[in-house]
PDB file of C-alpha atoms in Angstrom:
ATOM      1  CA  MET A   1       0.000   0.000   0.000  1.00 69.00           C
ATOM      2  CA  ALA A   2       1.048   3.610  -0.355  1.00 69.00           C
ATOM      3  CA  ALA A   3       0.923   6.261   2.356  1.00 63.00           C
ATOM      4  CA  PRO A   4      -1.320   7.499   3.806  1.00 47.00           C
ATOM      5  CA  ALA A   5      -2.874   4.264   5.070  1.00 39.00           C
ATOM      6  CA  ARG A   6      -6.642   4.001   4.924  1.00 35.00           C
ATOM      7  CA  ARG A   7      -8.493   2.962   8.080  1.00 28.00           C
ATOM      8  CA  ALA A   8     -10.674  -0.117   8.230  1.00 27.00           C
ATOM      9  CA  GLU A   9     -14.340   0.412   7.516  1.00 24.00           C
ATOM     10  CA  GLY A  10     -15.274  -2.823   9.277  1.00 25.00           C
ATOM     11  CA  SER A  11     -13.460  -5.035  11.744  1.00 25.00           C
ATOM     12  CA  VAL A  12     -11.893  -8.254  10.459  1.00 27.00           C
ATOM     13  CA  MET A  13     -10.797  -9.343  13.929  1.00 28.00           C
ATOM     14  CA  GLY A  14     -13.629 -11.831  14.384  1.00 30.00           C
ATOM     15  CA  TRP A  15     -13.078 -13.387  10.965  1.00 25.00           C
ATOM     16  CA  LEU A  16      -9.363 -13.796  11.593  1.00 28.00           C
ATOM     17  CA  MET A  17      -9.927 -15.319  15.018  1.00 29.00           C
ATOM     18  CA  ARG A  18     -12.316 -17.868  13.528  1.00 29.00           C
ATOM     19  CA  VAL A  19      -9.799 -18.713  10.826  1.00 29.00           C
ATOM     20  CA  LEU A  20      -7.022 -19.137  13.373  1.00 29.00           C
ATOM     21  CA  ALA A  21      -9.193 -21.324  15.584  1.00 31.00           C
ATOM     22  CA  ARG A  22     -10.273 -23.490  12.670  1.00 31.00           C
ATOM     23  CA  CYS A  23      -6.955 -23.880  10.851  1.00 33.00           C
ATOM     24  CA  GLN A  24      -3.865 -24.764  12.839  1.00 32.00           C
ATOM     25  CA  TRP A  25      -1.718 -24.374   9.709  1.00 29.00           C
ATOM     26  CA  VAL A  26      -2.401 -20.649   9.341  1.00 31.00           C
ATOM     27  CA  PRO A  27       1.025 -18.968   9.268  1.00 34.00           C
ATOM     28  CA  ALA A  28       2.182 -15.999  11.238  1.00 33.00           C
ATOM     29  CA  ILE A  29       1.535 -13.690   8.310  1.00 38.00           C
ATOM     30  CA  VAL A  30      -2.178 -14.189   9.006  1.00 37.00           C
ATOM     31  CA  ALA A  31      -1.798 -14.002  12.764  1.00 35.00           C
ATOM     32  CA  MET A  32      -0.015 -10.699  12.451  1.00 35.00           C
ATOM     33  CA  ALA A  33      -3.017  -9.161  10.771  1.00 36.00           C
ATOM     34  CA  LEU A  34      -4.566  -9.163  14.241  1.00 32.00           C
ATOM     35  CA  VAL A  35      -2.237  -6.338  15.216  1.00 33.00           C
ATOM     36  CA  LEU A  36      -2.499  -4.310  12.014  1.00 33.00           C
ATOM     37  CA  PRO A  37      -4.951  -1.416  12.324  1.00 32.00           C
ATOM     38  CA  SER A  38      -5.431  -0.410   8.702  1.00 37.00           C
ATOM     39  CA  LEU A  39      -7.719  -1.631   5.955  1.00 38.00           C
ATOM     40  CA  SER A  40      -4.774  -3.295   4.268  1.00 47.00           C
ATOM     41  CA  SER A  41      -4.729  -5.783   7.134  1.00 42.00           C
ATOM     42  CA  ALA A  42      -7.781  -7.458   5.663  1.00 41.00           C
ATOM     43  CA  GLN A  43      -6.807  -6.864   2.074  1.00 53.00           C
ATOM     44  CA  LEU A  44      -3.374  -8.432   2.395  1.00 54.00           C
ATOM     45  CA  VAL A  45      -4.470 -11.450   4.449  1.00 52.00           C
ATOM     46  CA  PRO A  46      -4.416 -14.631   2.340  1.00 54.00           C
ATOM     47  CA  PRO A  47      -7.671 -16.576   1.997  1.00 49.00           C
ATOM     48  CA  ALA A  48      -8.326 -19.514   4.293  1.00 49.00           C
ATOM     49  CA  GLY A  49      -7.674 -22.929   2.848  1.00 46.00           C
ATOM     50  CA  LYS A  50      -5.241 -25.810   2.930  1.00 42.00           C
ATOM     51  CA  PRO A  51      -1.734 -24.606   2.013  1.00 40.00           C
ATOM     52  CA  THR A  52       0.922 -26.332  -0.018  1.00 34.00           C
ATOM     53  CA  PRO A  53       4.710 -26.159   0.355  1.00 34.00           C
ATOM     54  CA  ALA A  54       6.423 -22.926  -0.611  1.00 34.00           C
ATOM     55  CA  ALA A  55       8.154 -22.705  -3.972  1.00 35.00           C
ATOM     56  CA  SER A  56      11.293 -20.831  -4.951  1.00 35.00           C
ATOM     57  CA  THR A  57      10.004 -19.379  -8.209  1.00 41.00           C
ATOM     58  CA  GLY A  58       8.250 -16.095  -8.936  1.00 49.00           C
ATOM     59  CA  SER A  59       5.237 -17.319  -6.986  1.00 47.00           C
ATOM     60  CA  SER A  60       5.261 -17.814  -3.259  1.00 47.00           C
ATOM     61  CA  ALA A  61       3.781 -21.316  -3.227  1.00 44.00           C
ATOM     62  CA  THR A  62       2.829 -24.184  -5.483  1.00 43.00           C
ATOM     63  CA  THR A  63      -0.903 -24.528  -6.062  1.00 42.00           C
ATOM     64  CA  ALA A  64      -3.557 -27.182  -6.445  1.00 44.00           C
ATOM     65  CA  LEU A  65      -4.053 -25.788  -9.955  1.00 43.00           C
ATOM     66  CA  PRO A  66      -0.506 -24.742 -10.874  1.00 53.00           C
ATOM     67  CA  SER A  67      -1.128 -24.266 -14.567  1.00 72.00           C
ATOM     68  CA  VAL A  68      -3.959 -21.774 -13.947  1.00 89.00           C
ATOM     69  CA  ARG A  69      -2.000 -19.673 -11.467  1.00 89.00           C
ATOM     70  CA  ASP A  70       1.184 -19.825 -13.515  1.00 89.00           C
ATOM     71  CA  GLN A  71      -0.735 -18.663 -16.583  1.00 92.00           C
ATOM     72  CA  GLU A  72      -2.239 -15.787 -14.607  1.00 96.00           C
ATOM     73  CA  ILE A  73       1.259 -14.673 -13.637  1.00 96.00           C
ATOM     74  CA  VAL A  74       2.736 -14.677 -17.158  1.00 96.00           C
ATOM     75  CA  GLN A  75      -0.357 -13.754 -19.190  1.00 96.00           C
ATOM     76  CA  CYS A  76      -2.726 -10.778 -19.047  1.00 98.00           C
ATOM     77  CA  LEU A  77      -5.943 -11.322 -20.976  1.00 97.00           C
ATOM     78  CA  PRO A  78      -8.127  -8.503 -22.352  1.00 97.00           C
ATOM     79  CA  GLY A  79     -10.338  -7.068 -19.620  1.00 96.00           C
ATOM     80  CA  GLU A  80      -8.298  -8.507 -16.763  1.00 97.00           C
ATOM     81  CA  ILE A  81      -6.718  -5.211 -15.744  1.00 98.00           C
ATOM     82  CA  ARG A  82      -9.107  -3.898 -13.101  1.00 96.00           C
ATOM     83  CA  THR A  83      -8.503  -2.066  -9.851  1.00 97.00           C
ATOM     84  CA  TRP A  84     -10.434  -1.439  -6.657  1.00 97.00           C
ATOM     85  CA  GLY A  85     -10.602   2.250  -7.534  1.00 95.00           C
ATOM     86  CA  ASP A  86      -8.819   3.108  -4.294  1.00 95.00           C
ATOM     87  CA  GLY A  87      -6.259   5.320  -5.974  1.00 95.00           C
ATOM     88  CA  ARG A  88      -5.491   7.076  -9.217  1.00 96.00           C
ATOM     89  CA  ASP A  89      -2.668   5.775 -11.390  1.00 97.00           C
ATOM     90  CA  ARG A  90      -0.416   8.482 -12.742  1.00 96.00           C
ATOM     91  CA  PRO A  91       2.666   8.484 -14.981  1.00 96.00           C
ATOM     92  CA  ILE A  92       5.999   9.235 -13.384  1.00 95.00           C
ATOM     93  CA  GLN A  93       8.064  12.199 -14.511  1.00 91.00           C
ATOM     94  CA  THR A  94      11.222  10.293 -15.419  1.00 91.00           C
ATOM     95  CA  ARG A  95      12.051   7.020 -17.124  1.00 89.00           C
ATOM     96  CA  SER A  96      15.049   6.461 -14.875  1.00 93.00           C
ATOM     97  CA  LEU A  97      14.818   5.734 -11.139  1.00 97.00           C
ATOM     98  CA  ARG A  98      17.339   4.782  -8.505  1.00 98.00           C
ATOM     99  CA  PHE A  99      16.605   2.912  -5.274  1.00 99.00           C
ATOM    100  CA  ALA A 100      19.127   3.205  -2.445  1.00 98.00           C
ATOM    101  CA  TYR A 101      19.011   0.447   0.174  1.00 98.00           C
ATOM    102  CA  ARG A 102      20.064   1.144   3.772  1.00 97.00           C
ATOM    103  CA  HIS A 103      20.554  -1.984   5.894  1.00 98.00           C
ATOM    104  CA  ASP A 104      20.663  -0.214   9.291  1.00 96.00           C
ATOM    105  CA  GLY A 105      18.007  -1.606  11.641  1.00 96.00           C
ATOM    106  CA  ALA A 106      17.350  -4.788   9.656  1.00 98.00           C
ATOM    107  CA  PRO A 107      16.550  -7.988  11.581  1.00 97.00           C
ATOM    108  CA  LEU A 108      19.711  -9.976  12.290  1.00 97.00           C
ATOM    109  CA  TRP A 109      18.598 -12.966  10.197  1.00 96.00           C
ATOM    110  CA  PHE A 110      18.459 -10.847   7.044  1.00 98.00           C
ATOM    111  CA  SER A 111      21.960 -10.182   5.716  1.00 98.00           C
ATOM    112  CA  GLU A 112      22.652  -7.074   3.666  1.00 98.00           C
ATOM    113  CA  PRO A 113      23.621  -9.055   0.522  1.00 98.00           C
ATOM    114  CA  GLN A 114      20.424 -11.106   0.875  1.00 98.00           C
ATOM    115  CA  VAL A 115      18.092  -8.105   1.095  1.00 99.00           C
ATOM    116  CA  LEU A 116      19.987  -6.217  -1.588  1.00 98.00           C
ATOM    117  CA  ALA A 117      19.552  -9.217  -3.891  1.00 99.00           C
ATOM    118  CA  LEU A 118      15.792  -9.200  -3.226  1.00 99.00           C
ATOM    119  CA  VAL A 119      15.590  -5.470  -3.969  1.00 99.00           C
ATOM    120  CA  ARG A 120      17.481  -5.984  -7.220  1.00 99.00           C
ATOM    121  CA  LYS A 121      15.276  -8.922  -8.181  1.00 99.00           C
ATOM    122  CA  SER A 122      12.112  -6.841  -7.754  1.00 99.00           C
ATOM    123  CA  ALA A 123      13.682  -3.922  -9.632  1.00 99.00           C
ATOM    124  CA  GLU A 124      14.786  -6.183 -12.480  1.00 98.00           C
ATOM    125  CA  ALA A 125      11.299  -7.652 -12.779  1.00 98.00           C
ATOM    126  CA  TRP A 126       9.714  -4.181 -12.905  1.00 98.00           C
ATOM    127  CA  SER A 127      12.216  -3.047 -15.559  1.00 97.00           C
ATOM    128  CA  ALA A 128      10.155  -5.034 -18.079  1.00 96.00           C
ATOM    129  CA  CYS A 129       7.878  -1.990 -17.919  1.00 95.00           C
ATOM    130  CA  GLY A 130      10.480  -0.155 -20.003  1.00 95.00           C
ATOM    131  CA  LEU A 131      11.940   1.950 -17.197  1.00 96.00           C
ATOM    132  CA  GLN A 132      15.588   2.139 -16.203  1.00 96.00           C
ATOM    133  CA  ILE A 133      15.803   1.069 -12.562  1.00 98.00           C
ATOM    134  CA  ALA A 134      19.068   1.087 -10.639  1.00 98.00           C
ATOM    135  CA  VAL A 135      19.735  -0.223  -7.133  1.00 98.00           C
ATOM    136  CA  ILE A 136      22.597   0.859  -4.892  1.00 98.00           C
ATOM    137  CA  ALA A 137      23.595   0.167  -1.290  1.00 98.00           C
ATOM    138  CA  ILE A 138      24.071   2.985   1.228  1.00 96.00           C
ATOM    139  CA  PRO A 139      27.050   2.322   3.526  1.00 94.00           C
ATOM    140  CA  ARG A 140      26.412   2.838   7.227  1.00 91.00           C
ATOM    141  CA  GLY A 141      26.644   6.500   8.187  1.00 86.00           C
ATOM    142  CA  GLN A 142      26.430   7.805   4.634  1.00 91.00           C
ATOM    143  CA  VAL A 143      23.669   9.926   3.137  1.00 91.00           C
ATOM    144  CA  PRO A 144      21.791   8.566   0.090  1.00 91.00           C
ATOM    145  CA  PRO A 145      21.950  10.479  -3.195  1.00 93.00           C
ATOM    146  CA  GLU A 146      19.385  13.261  -3.334  1.00 91.00           C
ATOM    147  CA  ASP A 147      17.580  11.799  -6.341  1.00 93.00           C
ATOM    148  CA  ALA A 148      17.350   8.269  -4.902  1.00 97.00           C
ATOM    149  CA  ILE A 149      14.316   6.537  -3.420  1.00 98.00           C
ATOM    150  CA  GLN A 150      15.510   5.276  -0.057  1.00 98.00           C
ATOM    151  CA  ILE A 151      14.624   1.755   1.093  1.00 98.00           C
ATOM    152  CA  LEU A 152      15.083   1.473   4.848  1.00 98.00           C
ATOM    153  CA  TRP A 153      13.989  -0.484   7.919  1.00 98.00           C
ATOM    154  CA  SER A 154      11.717   1.644  10.084  1.00 98.00           C
ATOM    155  CA  ASP A 155       8.690   0.794  12.198  1.00 98.00           C
ATOM    156  CA  THR A 156       7.822   4.478  12.263  1.00 97.00           C
ATOM    157  CA  GLY A 157       7.946   4.806   8.497  1.00 97.00           C
ATOM    158  CA  SER A 158       6.106   1.542   7.845  1.00 97.00           C
ATOM    159  CA  ARG A 159       3.246   2.561  10.194  1.00 96.00           C
ATOM    160  CA  GLY A 160       2.451  -0.934  11.407  1.00 93.00           C
ATOM    161  CA  GLN A 161       2.686  -2.540   7.964  1.00 95.00           C
ATOM    162  CA  PHE A 162       5.208  -4.996   6.551  1.00 97.00           C
ATOM    163  CA  ALA A 163       6.241  -2.145   4.261  1.00 98.00           C
ATOM    164  CA  LEU A 164       4.911   1.221   3.174  1.00 98.00           C
ATOM    165  CA  ALA A 165       5.713   3.455   0.213  1.00 98.00           C
ATOM    166  CA  ASN A 166       5.776   7.191   0.811  1.00 98.00           C
ATOM    167  CA  VAL A 167       5.954   8.511  -2.729  1.00 97.00           C
ATOM    168  CA  THR A 168       6.127  12.153  -1.656  1.00 96.00           C
ATOM    169  CA  ALA A 169       9.001  11.554   0.753  1.00 96.00           C
ATOM    170  CA  ARG A 170      10.657   9.147  -1.706  1.00 97.00           C
ATOM    171  CA  SER A 171      11.005   6.429   0.910  1.00 98.00           C
ATOM    172  CA  LEU A 172      10.047   2.767   1.126  1.00 99.00           C
ATOM    173  CA  SER A 173       9.980   1.707   4.767  1.00 98.00           C
ATOM    174  CA  ILE A 174      10.067  -1.942   5.856  1.00 98.00           C
ATOM    175  CA  GLY A 175       8.729  -2.857   9.311  1.00 98.00           C
ATOM    176  CA  PRO A 176      11.293  -4.844  11.338  1.00 98.00           C
ATOM    177  CA  ALA A 177       8.848  -5.461  14.200  1.00 97.00           C
ATOM    178  CA  LEU A 178       6.398  -7.373  12.009  1.00 97.00           C
ATOM    179  CA  PHE A 179       9.147  -9.474  10.473  1.00 98.00           C
ATOM    180  CA  ALA A 180      10.365 -10.230  13.992  1.00 97.00           C
ATOM    181  CA  LEU A 181       6.843 -11.277  14.982  1.00 96.00           C
ATOM    182  CA  LEU A 182       6.564 -13.407  11.852  1.00 95.00           C
ATOM    183  CA  ARG A 183       9.759 -15.225  12.823  1.00 96.00           C
ATOM    184  CA  GLU A 184       8.611 -15.616  16.428  1.00 96.00           C
ATOM    185  CA  ARG A 185       5.208 -17.056  15.541  1.00 95.00           C
ATOM    186  CA  ASN A 186       6.397 -19.301  12.710  1.00 93.00           C
ATOM    187  CA  PRO A 187      10.191 -19.626  12.329  1.00 94.00           C
ATOM    188  CA  LYS A 188       9.808 -22.007   9.373  1.00 92.00           C
ATOM    189  CA  TYR A 189       7.741 -19.586   7.303  1.00 92.00           C
ATOM    190  CA  PRO A 190       9.777 -18.259   4.324  1.00 94.00           C
ATOM    191  CA  SER A 191       9.994 -14.636   5.413  1.00 96.00           C
ATOM    192  CA  ASP A 192      12.297 -13.824   2.508  1.00 97.00           C
ATOM    193  CA  GLN A 193       9.353 -14.449   0.175  1.00 96.00           C
ATOM    194  CA  THR A 194       7.176 -12.110   2.223  1.00 96.00           C
ATOM    195  CA  LEU A 195       9.928  -9.504   1.970  1.00 98.00           C
ATOM    196  CA  GLN A 196      10.228 -10.052  -1.783  1.00 98.00           C
ATOM    197  CA  MET A 197       6.489  -9.575  -2.208  1.00 98.00           C
ATOM    198  CA  VAL A 198       6.223  -6.369  -0.187  1.00 98.00           C
ATOM    199  CA  LEU A 199       9.258  -4.911  -1.967  1.00 99.00           C
ATOM    200  CA  SER A 200       7.687  -5.643  -5.359  1.00 99.00           C
ATOM    201  CA  HIS A 201       4.310  -4.270  -4.240  1.00 98.00           C
ATOM    202  CA  GLU A 202       5.616  -1.037  -2.729  1.00 98.00           C
ATOM    203  CA  MET A 203       8.006  -0.416  -5.630  1.00 99.00           C
ATOM    204  CA  GLY A 204       5.003  -0.485  -7.933  1.00 98.00           C
ATOM    205  CA  HIS A 205       3.623   2.653  -6.295  1.00 98.00           C
ATOM    206  CA  PHE A 206       6.770   4.555  -7.286  1.00 98.00           C
ATOM    207  CA  PHE A 207       6.071   3.619 -10.906  1.00 98.00           C
ATOM    208  CA  GLY A 208       2.678   5.319 -10.725  1.00 98.00           C
ATOM    209  CA  LEU A 209       0.478   2.330  -9.833  1.00 98.00           C
ATOM    210  CA  MET A 210      -1.473   3.903  -7.000  1.00 98.00           C
ATOM    211  CA  ALA A 211      -4.696   1.866  -7.240  1.00 98.00           C
ATOM    212  CA  HIS A 212      -4.659  -1.739  -6.074  1.00 98.00           C
ATOM    213  CA  SER A 213      -5.449  -4.550  -8.482  1.00 98.00           C
ATOM    214  CA  LYS A 214      -8.600  -6.682  -8.275  1.00 97.00           C
ATOM    215  CA  ARG A 215      -6.752  -9.649  -9.791  1.00 97.00           C
ATOM    216  CA  CYS A 216      -5.715 -11.848  -6.852  1.00 96.00           C
ATOM    217  CA  VAL A 217      -2.443 -12.981  -8.392  1.00 97.00           C
ATOM    218  CA  ASP A 218      -1.092  -9.505  -9.166  1.00 98.00           C
ATOM    219  CA  THR A 219       1.652  -8.284  -6.878  1.00 98.00           C
ATOM    220  CA  MET A 220      -0.258  -4.969  -6.746  1.00 98.00           C
ATOM    221  CA  SER A 221      -3.444  -6.680  -5.556  1.00 97.00           C
ATOM    222  CA  TYR A 222      -5.565  -6.481  -2.454  1.00 95.00           C
ATOM    223  CA  TYR A 223      -7.557  -9.635  -1.726  1.00 93.00           C
ATOM    224  CA  ASP A 224     -10.718  -7.685  -0.901  1.00 92.00           C
ATOM    225  CA  ASN A 225     -12.055  -4.161  -0.618  1.00 90.00           C
ATOM    226  CA  GLY A 226     -12.936  -4.338   3.069  1.00 89.00           C
ATOM    227  CA  LYS A 227     -16.621  -4.595   2.155  1.00 90.00           C
ATOM    228  CA  GLY A 228     -16.877  -8.310   1.452  1.00 90.00           C
ATOM    229  CA  GLU A 229     -16.021  -8.205  -2.253  1.00 93.00           C
ATOM    230  CA  ARG A 230     -13.205 -10.546  -3.243  1.00 93.00           C
ATOM    231  CA  CYS A 231     -10.493 -10.243  -5.847  1.00 95.00           C
ATOM    232  CA  ALA A 232     -10.791 -12.027  -9.196  1.00 95.00           C
ATOM    233  CA  LEU A 233      -9.532 -15.485 -10.170  1.00 95.00           C
ATOM    234  CA  ARG A 234      -9.647 -17.203 -13.540  1.00 94.00           C
ATOM    235  CA  ASP A 235     -10.693 -20.382 -11.762  1.00 92.00           C
ATOM    236  CA  PRO A 236     -12.686 -19.782  -8.548  1.00 89.00           C
ATOM    237  CA  ARG A 237     -11.764 -23.296  -7.385  1.00 86.00           C
ATOM    238  CA  SER A 238      -8.205 -22.113  -6.812  1.00 83.00           C
ATOM    239  CA  TRP A 239      -9.335 -19.761  -4.023  1.00 78.00           C
ATOM    240  CA  GLY A 240      -7.804 -20.906  -0.756  1.00 75.00           C
ATOM    241  CA  SER A 241      -5.570 -23.483  -2.456  1.00 75.00           C
ATOM    242  CA  VAL A 242      -2.415 -21.740  -1.235  1.00 77.00           C
ATOM    243  CA  VAL A 243      -1.383 -19.627   1.723  1.00 81.00           C
ATOM    244  CA  GLU A 244      -0.367 -16.722  -0.514  1.00 88.00           C
ATOM    245  CA  TYR A 245      -1.965 -16.534  -3.965  1.00 92.00           C
ATOM    246  CA  ARG A 246      -0.380 -13.193  -4.787  1.00 96.00           C
ATOM    247  CA  SER A 247       2.803 -13.326  -6.875  1.00 97.00           C
ATOM    248  CA  ILE A 248       5.976 -12.140  -5.175  1.00 97.00           C
ATOM    249  CA  LEU A 249       7.111 -10.466  -8.423  1.00 99.00           C
ATOM    250  CA  PRO A 250       5.102  -8.286 -10.833  1.00 99.00           C
ATOM    251  CA  THR A 251       2.776 -10.210 -13.125  1.00 99.00           C
ATOM    252  CA  ALA A 252       2.015  -9.608 -16.783  1.00 98.00           C
ATOM    253  CA  CYS A 253      -0.948  -7.397 -15.825  1.00 99.00           C
ATOM    254  CA  ASP A 254       1.185  -5.411 -13.366  1.00 99.00           C
ATOM    255  CA  ILE A 255       3.722  -4.787 -16.140  1.00 98.00           C
ATOM    256  CA  ASP A 256       1.015  -3.915 -18.682  1.00 98.00           C
ATOM    257  CA  ARG A 257      -0.430  -1.310 -16.304  1.00 98.00           C
ATOM    258  CA  CYS A 258       3.005   0.196 -15.827  1.00 98.00           C
ATOM    259  CA  ARG A 259       3.670   0.277 -19.583  1.00 97.00           C
ATOM    260  CA  ALA A 260       0.319   1.909 -20.253  1.00 96.00           C
ATOM    261  CA  LEU A 261       1.263   4.691 -17.835  1.00 96.00           C
ATOM    262  CA  ASN A 262       4.920   5.153 -18.644  1.00 94.00           C
ATOM    263  CA  GLY A 263       5.523   3.677 -22.087  1.00 81.00           C
ATOM    264  CA  PRO A 264       6.800   5.647 -25.094  1.00 76.00           C
ATOM    265  CA  GLY A 265       4.219   7.954 -26.606  1.00 63.00           C
ATOM    266  CA  ARG A 266       2.115   8.228 -23.451  1.00 61.00           C
TER     267      ARG A 266
END
């Protein structure tokens, strides 16, 4: 999500408690939604259902219907680009951006090379949009370049989220406290995939994608609008088949939206 965070219109606490009571497998990423105050708590919570083991590809888990989900990731059909209307996409002013990663304050189990590699992987995936995206590391004690978008670890900046983009301030803040809670509640959960996903999602806001996608698999998606309406799937039977249906890297529809905004001749 992008700052400022929107407040919940209806409580999801009861729903989450029922899910947790019913499904012992529910990972910490769901449990942590109990402490998140904003609407994105509900919208980022994966649907309930039996999970499958995590994968190491551009998706965060294998699915009961892998071919359908894989096709959704790499293919964007006519009419599939739809948003919740919760923001207004706008083209960026430059075709060249630079992200500067600062490792200060990161959880001890995330090494600087590891996080930097995740940042670069998300940036490389988004570069298919036609933009030039560079990633640099900021040594401890040094000031980032003035034109750079700073990626940093800050509970204050992330405002209780896993990560939060502040486009005006040119900062992408990652929340160390939530990643610590994720590790505490479920040490075996692949937190690097959660980090990859939130980096990809928040980066998208800096490319002008301000509205959230209604397509469940898109990295820019929200699972629901906080009013009971769910995101879209090509095959409804795949709902709940994985812990995290959303792709950890931008999908074909994410890239198409970005190209439509920022491509040549716009």
